[in-house]
């Protein structure tokens, strides 16, 4: 198969990509990354060349900047950063992929990506906006689904508390719990506007701004009879408060700990872990790649909810690859509503 340029135009010879220049100590700084021009070549045999249209920036990328063993490989110094992206095939020498196809892949943080498409997935812009495949219909939506129904074993009638509830994962967790019959859904967020969004648009029964006072006291007021399931995107004082509010045999899904990703010293654990024993609680982490068997069910259930408008979502789109690192810092500060995405469409 011969490489073909899109629309009969010449293929690019270079493109920009964000590289890791130094390991951050605490909060990442502009000097820790660099935006470089790198060569772009025609695809080799069995490979495709993709022009990225959107890429995702997510909290889990901060630990990847450390030189530490984790469930996903650390970013390497001097190498491009990576993450999910959606783009258009502009040249192909791979069977099954044609110029003009849109694909979801894992070589974001750059304008162009040339790779073997073994793990690339075709996506259809006529079914949903392309950016949705990075959020509600992508890894974040699937994380919400697998955490709530797989790890969390949600059942109708559960009272659910979600931290970081206006974010990409948290907003889907709360809505899915409500749509599937939760008795009460409570969320926390970092601004009063986000609190209103949770209640007025996403249908949460109650929500609070964690910056307005004690998380423990605000959660107690929002869920006076306790909770059965906690979905944790934050850690820290939120986890401690949830342990206090969980009923006997309650469950906590530990998805993220954004409150401590930038700490340069070890973070103390909750001071009430003895309650895990006396209440017979279950606290379990989730790594979404452990739950691929749920993906067909996810698409079958969530796709129609999204298409019908019952499952709502917001995106915060920052335009321009040159603003990619600022968008990433915005996620860590909680400046996004819904999924934070960098757009390369202009």
mmCIF file of C-alpha atoms in Angstrom:
data_model
loop_
_atom_site.group_PDB
_atom_site.id
_atom_site.type_symbol
_atom_site.label_atom_id
_atom_site.label_comp_id
_atom_site.label_asym_id
_atom_site.label_seq_id
_atom_site.Cartn_x
_atom_site.Cartn_y
_atom_site.Cartn_z
ATOM 1 C CA UNK A 1 0.000 0.000 0.000
ATOM 2 C CA UNK A 2 1.404 3.392 -0.959
ATOM 3 C CA UNK A 3 1.411 6.343 1.405
ATOM 4 C CA UNK A 4 -1.104 8.896 0.219
ATOM 5 C CA UNK A 5 -1.285 12.545 1.290
ATOM 6 C CA UNK A 6 -4.673 13.892 2.320
ATOM 7 C CA UNK A 7 -6.432 16.159 -0.192
ATOM 8 C CA UNK A 8 -3.530 15.799 -2.615
ATOM 9 C CA UNK A 9 -1.288 18.085 -0.567
ATOM 10 C CA UNK A 10 2.292 17.371 0.424
ATOM 11 C CA UNK A 11 2.871 15.607 3.726
ATOM 12 C CA UNK A 12 4.424 17.640 6.544
ATOM 13 C CA UNK A 13 8.148 17.292 7.167
ATOM 14 C CA UNK A 14 8.066 18.407 10.821
ATOM 15 C CA UNK A 15 5.719 19.058 13.711
ATOM 16 C CA UNK A 16 5.795 20.159 17.313
ATOM 17 C CA UNK A 17 5.806 17.838 20.338
ATOM 18 C CA UNK A 18 6.060 18.388 24.084
ATOM 19 C CA UNK A 19 9.107 16.724 25.706
ATOM 20 C CA UNK A 20 9.999 16.094 29.346
ATOM 21 C CA UNK A 21 13.132 18.125 30.109
ATOM 22 C CA UNK A 22 13.428 17.566 33.885
ATOM 23 C CA UNK A 23 11.753 15.570 36.672
ATOM 24 C CA UNK A 24 9.430 17.926 38.596
ATOM 25 C CA UNK A 25 9.982 18.429 42.327
ATOM 26 C CA UNK A 26 6.529 19.292 43.591
ATOM 27 C CA UNK A 27 4.445 21.299 41.148
ATOM 28 C CA UNK A 28 5.639 21.030 37.532
ATOM 29 C CA UNK A 29 7.278 24.186 36.205
ATOM 30 C CA UNK A 30 7.616 25.473 32.637
ATOM 31 C CA UNK A 31 11.314 24.562 32.730
ATOM 32 C CA UNK A 32 10.398 20.889 33.245
ATOM 33 C CA UNK A 33 9.046 20.612 29.695
ATOM 34 C CA UNK A 34 9.953 21.931 26.272
ATOM 35 C CA UNK A 35 8.005 22.213 23.005
ATOM 36 C CA UNK A 36 10.290 21.055 20.187
ATOM 37 C CA UNK A 37 10.034 20.773 16.430
ATOM 38 C CA UNK A 38 10.686 17.176 15.399
ATOM 39 C CA UNK A 39 10.905 15.499 11.973
ATOM 40 C CA UNK A 40 7.818 13.890 10.448
ATOM 41 C CA UNK A 41 8.256 11.163 7.859
ATOM 42 C CA UNK A 42 6.012 9.155 5.577
ATOM 43 C CA UNK A 43 4.757 6.006 7.286
ATOM 44 C CA UNK A 44 6.727 2.807 6.950
ATOM 45 C CA UNK A 45 5.245 -0.490 5.842
ATOM 46 C CA UNK A 46 2.303 -1.451 8.046
ATOM 47 C CA UNK A 47 2.174 2.011 9.662
ATOM 48 C CA UNK A 48 0.045 5.167 9.498
ATOM 49 C CA UNK A 49 0.659 8.900 9.808
ATOM 50 C CA UNK A 50 -1.941 10.796 11.828
ATOM 51 C CA UNK A 51 -2.557 14.508 12.216
ATOM 52 C CA UNK A 52 -3.801 14.922 15.772
ATOM 53 C CA UNK A 53 -6.948 16.992 16.254
ATOM 54 C CA UNK A 54 -7.328 16.704 20.036
ATOM 55 C CA UNK A 55 -5.231 15.294 22.845
ATOM 56 C CA UNK A 56 -6.063 14.616 26.458
ATOM 57 C CA UNK A 57 -4.352 15.988 29.561
ATOM 58 C CA UNK A 58 -5.085 14.079 32.759
ATOM 59 C CA UNK A 59 -4.026 14.001 36.418
ATOM 60 C CA UNK A 60 -2.395 10.553 36.077
ATOM 61 C CA UNK A 61 0.225 12.125 33.829
ATOM 62 C CA UNK A 62 1.786 13.932 36.796
ATOM 63 C CA UNK A 63 3.057 10.726 38.502
ATOM 64 C CA UNK A 64 4.391 9.582 35.120
ATOM 65 C CA UNK A 65 6.808 12.516 35.260
ATOM 66 C CA UNK A 66 8.480 10.949 38.295
ATOM 67 C CA UNK A 67 11.176 8.296 38.005
ATOM 68 C CA UNK A 68 9.149 5.745 39.921
ATOM 69 C CA UNK A 69 7.670 2.348 39.210
ATOM 70 C CA UNK A 70 3.921 2.427 38.709
ATOM 71 C CA UNK A 71 1.141 0.748 36.760
ATOM 72 C CA UNK A 72 2.143 2.765 33.685
ATOM 73 C CA UNK A 73 5.662 3.494 32.440
ATOM 74 C CA UNK A 74 7.312 6.741 33.513
ATOM 75 C CA UNK A 75 7.955 9.396 30.898
ATOM 76 C CA UNK A 76 11.584 9.418 29.809
ATOM 77 C CA UNK A 77 13.751 12.514 29.954
ATOM 78 C CA UNK A 78 14.261 14.082 26.560
ATOM 79 C CA UNK A 79 11.414 12.068 25.019
ATOM 80 C CA UNK A 80 7.941 13.212 23.936
ATOM 81 C CA UNK A 81 5.110 12.984 26.422
ATOM 82 C CA UNK A 82 2.224 10.680 25.556
ATOM 83 C CA UNK A 83 -1.463 10.242 26.222
ATOM 84 C CA UNK A 84 -4.711 9.643 24.409
ATOM 85 C CA UNK A 85 -5.391 11.571 21.220
ATOM 86 C CA UNK A 86 -7.866 11.615 18.339
ATOM 87 C CA UNK A 87 -6.626 12.390 14.880
ATOM 88 C CA UNK A 88 -7.082 11.988 11.145
ATOM 89 C CA UNK A 89 -5.088 9.538 9.058
ATOM 90 C CA UNK A 90 -3.227 11.570 6.426
ATOM 91 C CA UNK A 91 -1.133 8.710 5.009
ATOM 92 C CA UNK A 92 -1.392 4.948 5.366
ATOM 93 C CA UNK A 93 0.564 1.831 4.517
ATOM 94 C CA UNK A 94 -1.464 -0.326 6.888
ATOM 95 C CA UNK A 95 -4.320 -2.593 5.901
ATOM 96 C CA UNK A 96 -7.676 -1.474 7.240
ATOM 97 C CA UNK A 97 -6.750 2.195 7.641
ATOM 98 C CA UNK A 98 -7.391 4.707 4.895
ATOM 99 C CA UNK A 99 -6.651 8.384 4.461
ATOM 100 C CA UNK A 100 -9.457 10.330 6.097
ATOM 101 C CA UNK A 101 -10.177 7.766 8.829
ATOM 102 C CA UNK A 102 -10.371 9.127 12.363
ATOM 103 C CA UNK A 103 -8.552 7.132 15.026
ATOM 104 C CA UNK A 104 -8.111 7.091 18.802
ATOM 105 C CA UNK A 105 -4.553 6.310 19.873
ATOM 106 C CA UNK A 106 -1.997 6.949 22.617
ATOM 107 C CA UNK A 107 0.507 9.352 21.027
ATOM 108 C CA UNK A 108 -0.826 12.706 22.128
ATOM 109 C CA UNK A 109 1.081 15.842 23.160
ATOM 110 C CA UNK A 110 2.215 16.244 19.516
ATOM 111 C CA UNK A 111 0.881 17.490 16.207
ATOM 112 C CA UNK A 112 1.693 14.371 14.148
ATOM 113 C CA UNK A 113 2.129 10.722 15.069
ATOM 114 C CA UNK A 114 3.525 7.909 12.915
ATOM 115 C CA UNK A 115 2.986 4.420 14.308
ATOM 116 C CA UNK A 116 1.792 0.852 13.852
ATOM 117 C CA UNK A 117 -1.974 1.021 14.351
ATOM 118 C CA UNK A 118 -2.326 -2.242 16.268
ATOM 119 C CA UNK A 119 -3.883 -0.488 19.274
ATOM 120 C CA UNK A 120 -5.493 2.367 17.374
ATOM 121 C CA UNK A 121 -9.292 2.355 17.284
ATOM 122 C CA UNK A 122 -11.370 3.873 14.514
ATOM 123 C CA UNK A 123 -13.955 6.384 15.719
ATOM 124 C CA UNK A 124 -16.952 7.829 13.911
ATOM 125 C CA UNK A 125 -17.531 11.584 13.917
ATOM 126 C CA UNK A 126 -21.132 11.012 12.750
ATOM 127 C CA UNK A 127 -21.936 9.167 15.992
ATOM 128 C CA UNK A 128 -20.378 11.643 18.438
ATOM 129 C CA UNK A 129 -18.043 14.649 18.347
ATOM 130 C CA UNK A 130 -14.460 13.441 18.018
ATOM 131 C CA UNK A 131 -13.460 15.006 21.332
ATOM 132 C CA UNK A 132 -16.078 12.864 23.117
ATOM 133 C CA UNK A 133 -13.945 9.790 22.429
ATOM 134 C CA UNK A 134 -11.383 11.232 24.850
ATOM 135 C CA UNK A 135 -13.990 11.728 27.550
ATOM 136 C CA UNK A 136 -17.498 10.442 28.001
ATOM 137 C CA UNK A 137 -17.085 7.665 25.389
ATOM 138 C CA UNK A 138 -13.381 7.123 26.035
ATOM 139 C CA UNK A 139 -11.042 6.143 28.838
ATOM 140 C CA UNK A 140 -12.459 8.562 31.396
ATOM 141 C CA UNK A 141 -16.030 7.465 30.788
ATOM 142 C CA UNK A 142 -14.987 3.838 30.935
ATOM 143 C CA UNK A 143 -13.063 4.475 34.168
ATOM 144 C CA UNK A 144 -16.226 5.898 35.706
ATOM 145 C CA UNK A 145 -18.262 2.916 34.544
ATOM 146 C CA UNK A 146 -15.778 0.221 35.587
ATOM 147 C CA UNK A 147 -15.162 1.868 38.943
ATOM 148 C CA UNK A 148 -18.816 2.295 39.803
ATOM 149 C CA UNK A 149 -20.215 -1.011 38.583
ATOM 150 C CA UNK A 150 -17.130 -3.246 38.652
ATOM 151 C CA UNK A 151 -14.953 -2.333 41.630
ATOM 152 C CA UNK A 152 -17.681 -0.458 43.479
ATOM 153 C CA UNK A 153 -20.369 -3.099 42.915
ATOM 154 C CA UNK A 154 -23.011 -0.369 42.817
ATOM 155 C CA UNK A 155 -26.559 -1.510 43.422
ATOM 156 C CA UNK A 156 -29.873 0.267 43.238
ATOM 157 C CA UNK A 157 -30.618 2.178 46.433
ATOM 158 C CA UNK A 158 -26.976 2.945 47.288
ATOM 159 C CA UNK A 159 -26.118 6.406 48.600
ATOM 160 C CA UNK A 160 -23.053 7.614 46.697
ATOM 161 C CA UNK A 161 -20.461 10.324 47.354
ATOM 162 C CA UNK A 162 -18.119 11.452 44.570
ATOM 163 C CA UNK A 163 -15.118 13.741 45.091
ATOM 164 C CA UNK A 164 -13.838 15.832 42.214
ATOM 165 C CA UNK A 165 -17.393 15.462 40.963
ATOM 166 C CA UNK A 166 -17.240 18.152 38.281
ATOM 167 C CA UNK A 167 -14.274 16.497 36.596
ATOM 168 C CA UNK A 168 -14.329 14.157 33.635
ATOM 169 C CA UNK A 169 -14.606 10.942 35.659
ATOM 170 C CA UNK A 170 -16.513 12.217 38.670
ATOM 171 C CA UNK A 171 -19.299 13.850 36.674
ATOM 172 C CA UNK A 172 -19.973 10.572 34.849
ATOM 173 C CA UNK A 173 -19.920 8.543 38.083
ATOM 174 C CA UNK A 174 -22.540 10.718 39.723
ATOM 175 C CA UNK A 175 -24.844 10.769 36.712
ATOM 176 C CA UNK A 176 -24.597 7.024 36.121
ATOM 177 C CA UNK A 177 -25.344 6.363 39.790
ATOM 178 C CA UNK A 178 -28.424 8.598 39.579
ATOM 179 C CA UNK A 179 -29.621 7.033 36.320
ATOM 180 C CA UNK A 180 -29.213 3.541 37.785
ATOM 181 C CA UNK A 181 -31.269 4.210 40.906
ATOM 182 C CA UNK A 182 -29.044 5.614 43.647
ATOM 183 C CA UNK A 183 -31.002 6.734 46.705
ATOM 184 C CA UNK A 184 -28.799 9.815 47.047
ATOM 185 C CA UNK A 185 -25.853 11.247 45.082
ATOM 186 C CA UNK A 186 -23.550 13.800 46.684
ATOM 187 C CA UNK A 187 -20.569 15.503 45.080
ATOM 188 C CA UNK A 188 -17.749 17.839 46.056
ATOM 189 C CA UNK A 189 -16.143 20.443 43.811
ATOM 190 C CA UNK A 190 -13.826 23.425 44.105
ATOM 191 C CA UNK A 191 -16.041 26.347 43.078
ATOM 192 C CA UNK A 192 -19.598 27.454 43.745
ATOM 193 C CA UNK A 193 -20.299 27.454 39.991
ATOM 194 C CA UNK A 194 -19.297 23.793 39.783
ATOM 195 C CA UNK A 195 -21.497 22.992 42.771
ATOM 196 C CA UNK A 196 -24.468 24.533 40.960
ATOM 197 C CA UNK A 197 -23.606 22.566 37.817
ATOM 198 C CA UNK A 198 -23.647 19.288 39.767
ATOM 199 C CA UNK A 199 -27.097 19.918 41.187
ATOM 200 C CA UNK A 200 -28.832 21.854 38.437
ATOM 201 C CA UNK A 201 -27.550 20.055 35.326
ATOM 202 C CA UNK A 202 -26.096 16.708 36.393
ATOM 203 C CA UNK A 203 -28.895 15.925 38.843
ATOM 204 C CA UNK A 204 -26.882 15.383 42.035
ATOM 205 C CA UNK A 205 -29.079 15.511 45.139
ATOM 206 C CA UNK A 206 -26.543 17.652 46.980
ATOM 207 C CA UNK A 207 -23.089 19.109 46.462
ATOM 208 C CA UNK A 208 -20.639 21.302 48.347
ATOM 209 C CA UNK A 209 -17.556 23.439 47.789
ATOM 210 C CA UNK A 210 -14.743 21.752 49.700
ATOM 211 C CA UNK A 211 -12.963 25.113 50.022
ATOM 212 C CA UNK A 212 -15.826 26.508 52.112
ATOM 213 C CA UNK A 213 -15.116 24.510 55.252
ATOM 214 C CA UNK A 214 -14.509 21.093 56.747
ATOM 215 C CA UNK A 215 -15.106 18.324 54.213
ATOM 216 C CA UNK A 216 -16.201 16.003 57.010
ATOM 217 C CA UNK A 217 -18.839 18.448 58.286
ATOM 218 C CA UNK A 218 -20.093 19.358 54.826
ATOM 219 C CA UNK A 219 -20.406 15.702 53.833
ATOM 220 C CA UNK A 220 -22.264 14.943 57.046
ATOM 221 C CA UNK A 221 -24.726 17.741 56.285
ATOM 222 C CA UNK A 222 -25.188 16.594 52.672
ATOM 223 C CA UNK A 223 -25.609 12.909 53.568
ATOM 224 C CA UNK A 224 -26.843 12.840 57.177
ATOM 225 C CA UNK A 225 -27.777 9.152 56.994
ATOM 226 C CA UNK A 226 -24.357 8.115 55.679
ATOM 227 C CA UNK A 227 -23.182 6.690 52.368
ATOM 228 C CA UNK A 228 -22.765 3.209 50.924
ATOM 229 C CA UNK A 229 -20.255 3.958 48.181
ATOM 230 C CA UNK A 230 -17.484 6.532 47.845
ATOM 231 C CA UNK A 231 -15.745 7.249 44.525
ATOM 232 C CA UNK A 232 -12.430 8.938 45.332
ATOM 233 C CA UNK A 233 -10.689 11.180 42.813
ATOM 234 C CA UNK A 234 -8.968 13.359 45.407
ATOM 235 C CA UNK A 235 -7.632 11.497 48.450
ATOM 236 C CA UNK A 236 -6.533 13.381 51.557
ATOM 237 C CA UNK A 237 -9.274 14.894 53.712
ATOM 238 C CA UNK A 238 -11.968 13.653 51.318
ATOM 239 C CA UNK A 239 -11.035 10.011 51.904
ATOM 240 C CA UNK A 240 -10.895 10.576 55.640
ATOM 241 C CA UNK A 241 -14.342 12.208 55.604
ATOM 242 C CA UNK A 242 -15.787 9.409 53.483
ATOM 243 C CA UNK A 243 -14.515 6.737 55.875
ATOM 244 C CA UNK A 244 -16.377 8.556 58.648
ATOM 245 C CA UNK A 245 -19.605 8.642 56.620
ATOM 246 C CA UNK A 246 -19.523 5.145 55.129
ATOM 247 C CA UNK A 247 -22.056 2.745 56.590
ATOM 248 C CA UNK A 248 -21.209 -0.774 57.688
ATOM 249 C CA UNK A 249 -19.965 -2.831 54.716
ATOM 250 C CA UNK A 250 -19.520 0.330 52.674
ATOM 251 C CA UNK A 251 -17.150 0.460 49.683
ATOM 252 C CA UNK A 252 -14.655 3.021 48.485
ATOM 253 C CA UNK A 253 -13.335 3.080 44.913
ATOM 254 C CA UNK A 254 -9.894 4.721 44.936
ATOM 255 C CA UNK A 255 -9.438 6.185 41.471
ATOM 256 C CA UNK A 256 -7.106 9.126 42.050
ATOM 257 C CA UNK A 257 -5.414 11.324 44.617
ATOM 258 C CA UNK A 258 -4.932 14.614 42.814
ATOM 259 C CA UNK A 259 -4.680 16.467 46.133
ATOM 260 C CA UNK A 260 -1.280 14.902 46.757
ATOM 261 C CA UNK A 261 0.289 14.361 43.316
ATOM 262 C CA UNK A 262 2.459 17.452 43.653
ATOM 263 C CA UNK A 263 3.530 16.945 47.264
ATOM 264 C CA UNK A 264 7.301 16.674 47.612
ATOM 265 C CA UNK A 265 7.037 14.860 50.975
ATOM 266 C CA UNK A 266 5.038 11.730 51.853
ATOM 267 C CA UNK A 267 1.376 12.455 52.550
ATOM 268 C CA UNK A 268 -0.044 11.217 55.863
ATOM 269 C CA UNK A 269 -2.832 8.695 55.504
ATOM 270 C CA UNK A 270 -6.330 9.100 56.977
ATOM 271 C CA UNK A 271 -6.248 9.130 60.785
ATOM 272 C CA UNK A 272 -9.436 7.079 61.078
ATOM 273 C CA UNK A 273 -8.406 3.841 59.366
ATOM 274 C CA UNK A 274 -9.511 1.879 62.432
ATOM 275 C CA UNK A 275 -13.064 2.447 61.182
ATOM 276 C CA UNK A 276 -12.245 0.298 58.149
ATOM 277 C CA UNK A 277 -12.087 -2.640 60.553
ATOM 278 C CA UNK A 278 -15.022 -1.826 62.797
ATOM 279 C CA UNK A 279 -17.321 -0.980 59.871
ATOM 280 C CA UNK A 280 -15.973 -3.834 57.724
ATOM 281 C CA UNK A 281 -15.307 -1.466 54.847
ATOM 282 C CA UNK A 282 -13.747 -2.349 51.506
ATOM 283 C CA UNK A 283 -11.300 0.105 49.953
ATOM 284 C CA UNK A 284 -10.082 -0.899 46.496
ATOM 285 C CA UNK A 285 -8.083 0.892 43.832
ATOM 286 C CA UNK A 286 -9.005 0.879 40.179
ATOM 287 C CA UNK A 287 -6.750 0.718 37.134
ATOM 288 C CA UNK A 288 -9.050 0.767 34.162
ATOM 289 C CA UNK A 289 -6.912 -1.592 32.066
ATOM 290 C CA UNK A 290 -7.795 -4.383 34.521
ATOM 291 C CA UNK A 291 -11.412 -4.245 33.430
ATOM 292 C CA UNK A 292 -11.492 -4.518 29.639
ATOM 293 C CA UNK A 293 -14.102 -7.269 29.913
ATOM 294 C CA UNK A 294 -16.623 -4.570 30.895
ATOM 295 C CA UNK A 295 -16.021 -2.442 27.800
ATOM 296 C CA UNK A 296 -18.729 -4.035 25.582
ATOM 297 C CA UNK A 297 -21.246 -3.498 28.386
ATOM 298 C CA UNK A 298 -19.992 0.075 28.815
ATOM 299 C CA UNK A 299 -20.514 0.913 25.158
ATOM 300 C CA UNK A 300 -23.876 -0.844 25.058
ATOM 301 C CA UNK A 301 -25.229 1.058 28.071
ATOM 302 C CA UNK A 302 -23.474 4.420 27.973
ATOM 303 C CA UNK A 303 -23.625 5.015 24.217
ATOM 304 C CA UNK A 304 -27.436 5.284 24.107
ATOM 305 C CA UNK A 305 -27.498 7.384 27.305
ATOM 306 C CA UNK A 306 -25.106 9.840 25.692
ATOM 307 C CA UNK A 307 -26.926 9.844 22.353
ATOM 308 C CA UNK A 308 -30.294 10.485 24.027
ATOM 309 C CA UNK A 309 -28.963 13.378 26.104
ATOM 310 C CA UNK A 310 -29.650 11.667 29.425
ATOM 311 C CA UNK A 311 -25.919 11.532 30.168
ATOM 312 C CA UNK A 312 -24.576 15.060 29.971
ATOM 313 C CA UNK A 313 -20.972 16.099 29.672
ATOM 314 C CA UNK A 314 -18.858 19.212 29.577
ATOM 315 C CA UNK A 315 -15.473 19.782 28.030
ATOM 316 C CA UNK A 316 -12.872 22.425 28.677
ATOM 317 C CA UNK A 317 -11.029 22.827 25.371
ATOM 318 C CA UNK A 318 -7.760 24.758 25.271
ATOM 319 C CA UNK A 319 -6.782 25.593 21.700
ATOM 320 C CA UNK A 320 -3.220 25.295 20.424
ATOM 321 C CA UNK A 321 -0.450 22.822 21.137
ATOM 322 C CA UNK A 322 1.629 25.678 22.572
ATOM 323 C CA UNK A 323 -0.931 25.891 25.404
ATOM 324 C CA UNK A 324 -0.842 22.158 26.170
ATOM 325 C CA UNK A 325 1.303 22.412 29.297
ATOM 326 C CA UNK A 326 -0.848 25.235 30.713
ATOM 327 C CA UNK A 327 -3.914 23.042 30.141
ATOM 328 C CA UNK A 328 -2.216 20.222 32.045
ATOM 329 C CA UNK A 329 -1.475 22.521 34.986
ATOM 330 C CA UNK A 330 -5.102 23.626 34.842
ATOM 331 C CA UNK A 331 -6.248 20.050 35.402
ATOM 332 C CA UNK A 332 -4.017 19.758 38.470
ATOM 333 C CA UNK A 333 -5.457 23.009 39.833
ATOM 334 C CA UNK A 334 -9.043 21.910 39.136
ATOM 335 C CA UNK A 335 -9.677 24.663 36.588
ATOM 336 C CA UNK A 336 -11.517 22.364 34.183
ATOM 337 C CA UNK A 337 -15.196 21.582 34.071
ATOM 338 C CA UNK A 338 -15.537 18.069 32.709
ATOM 339 C CA UNK A 339 -12.810 16.742 30.430
ATOM 340 C CA UNK A 340 -9.768 18.912 29.747
ATOM 341 C CA UNK A 341 -8.744 18.652 26.104
ATOM 342 C CA UNK A 342 -6.193 20.409 23.945
ATOM 343 C CA UNK A 343 -7.469 21.213 20.468
ATOM 344 C CA UNK A 344 -5.216 21.290 17.425
ATOM 345 C CA UNK A 345 -7.951 21.999 14.926
ATOM 346 C CA UNK A 346 -7.078 25.593 14.014
#
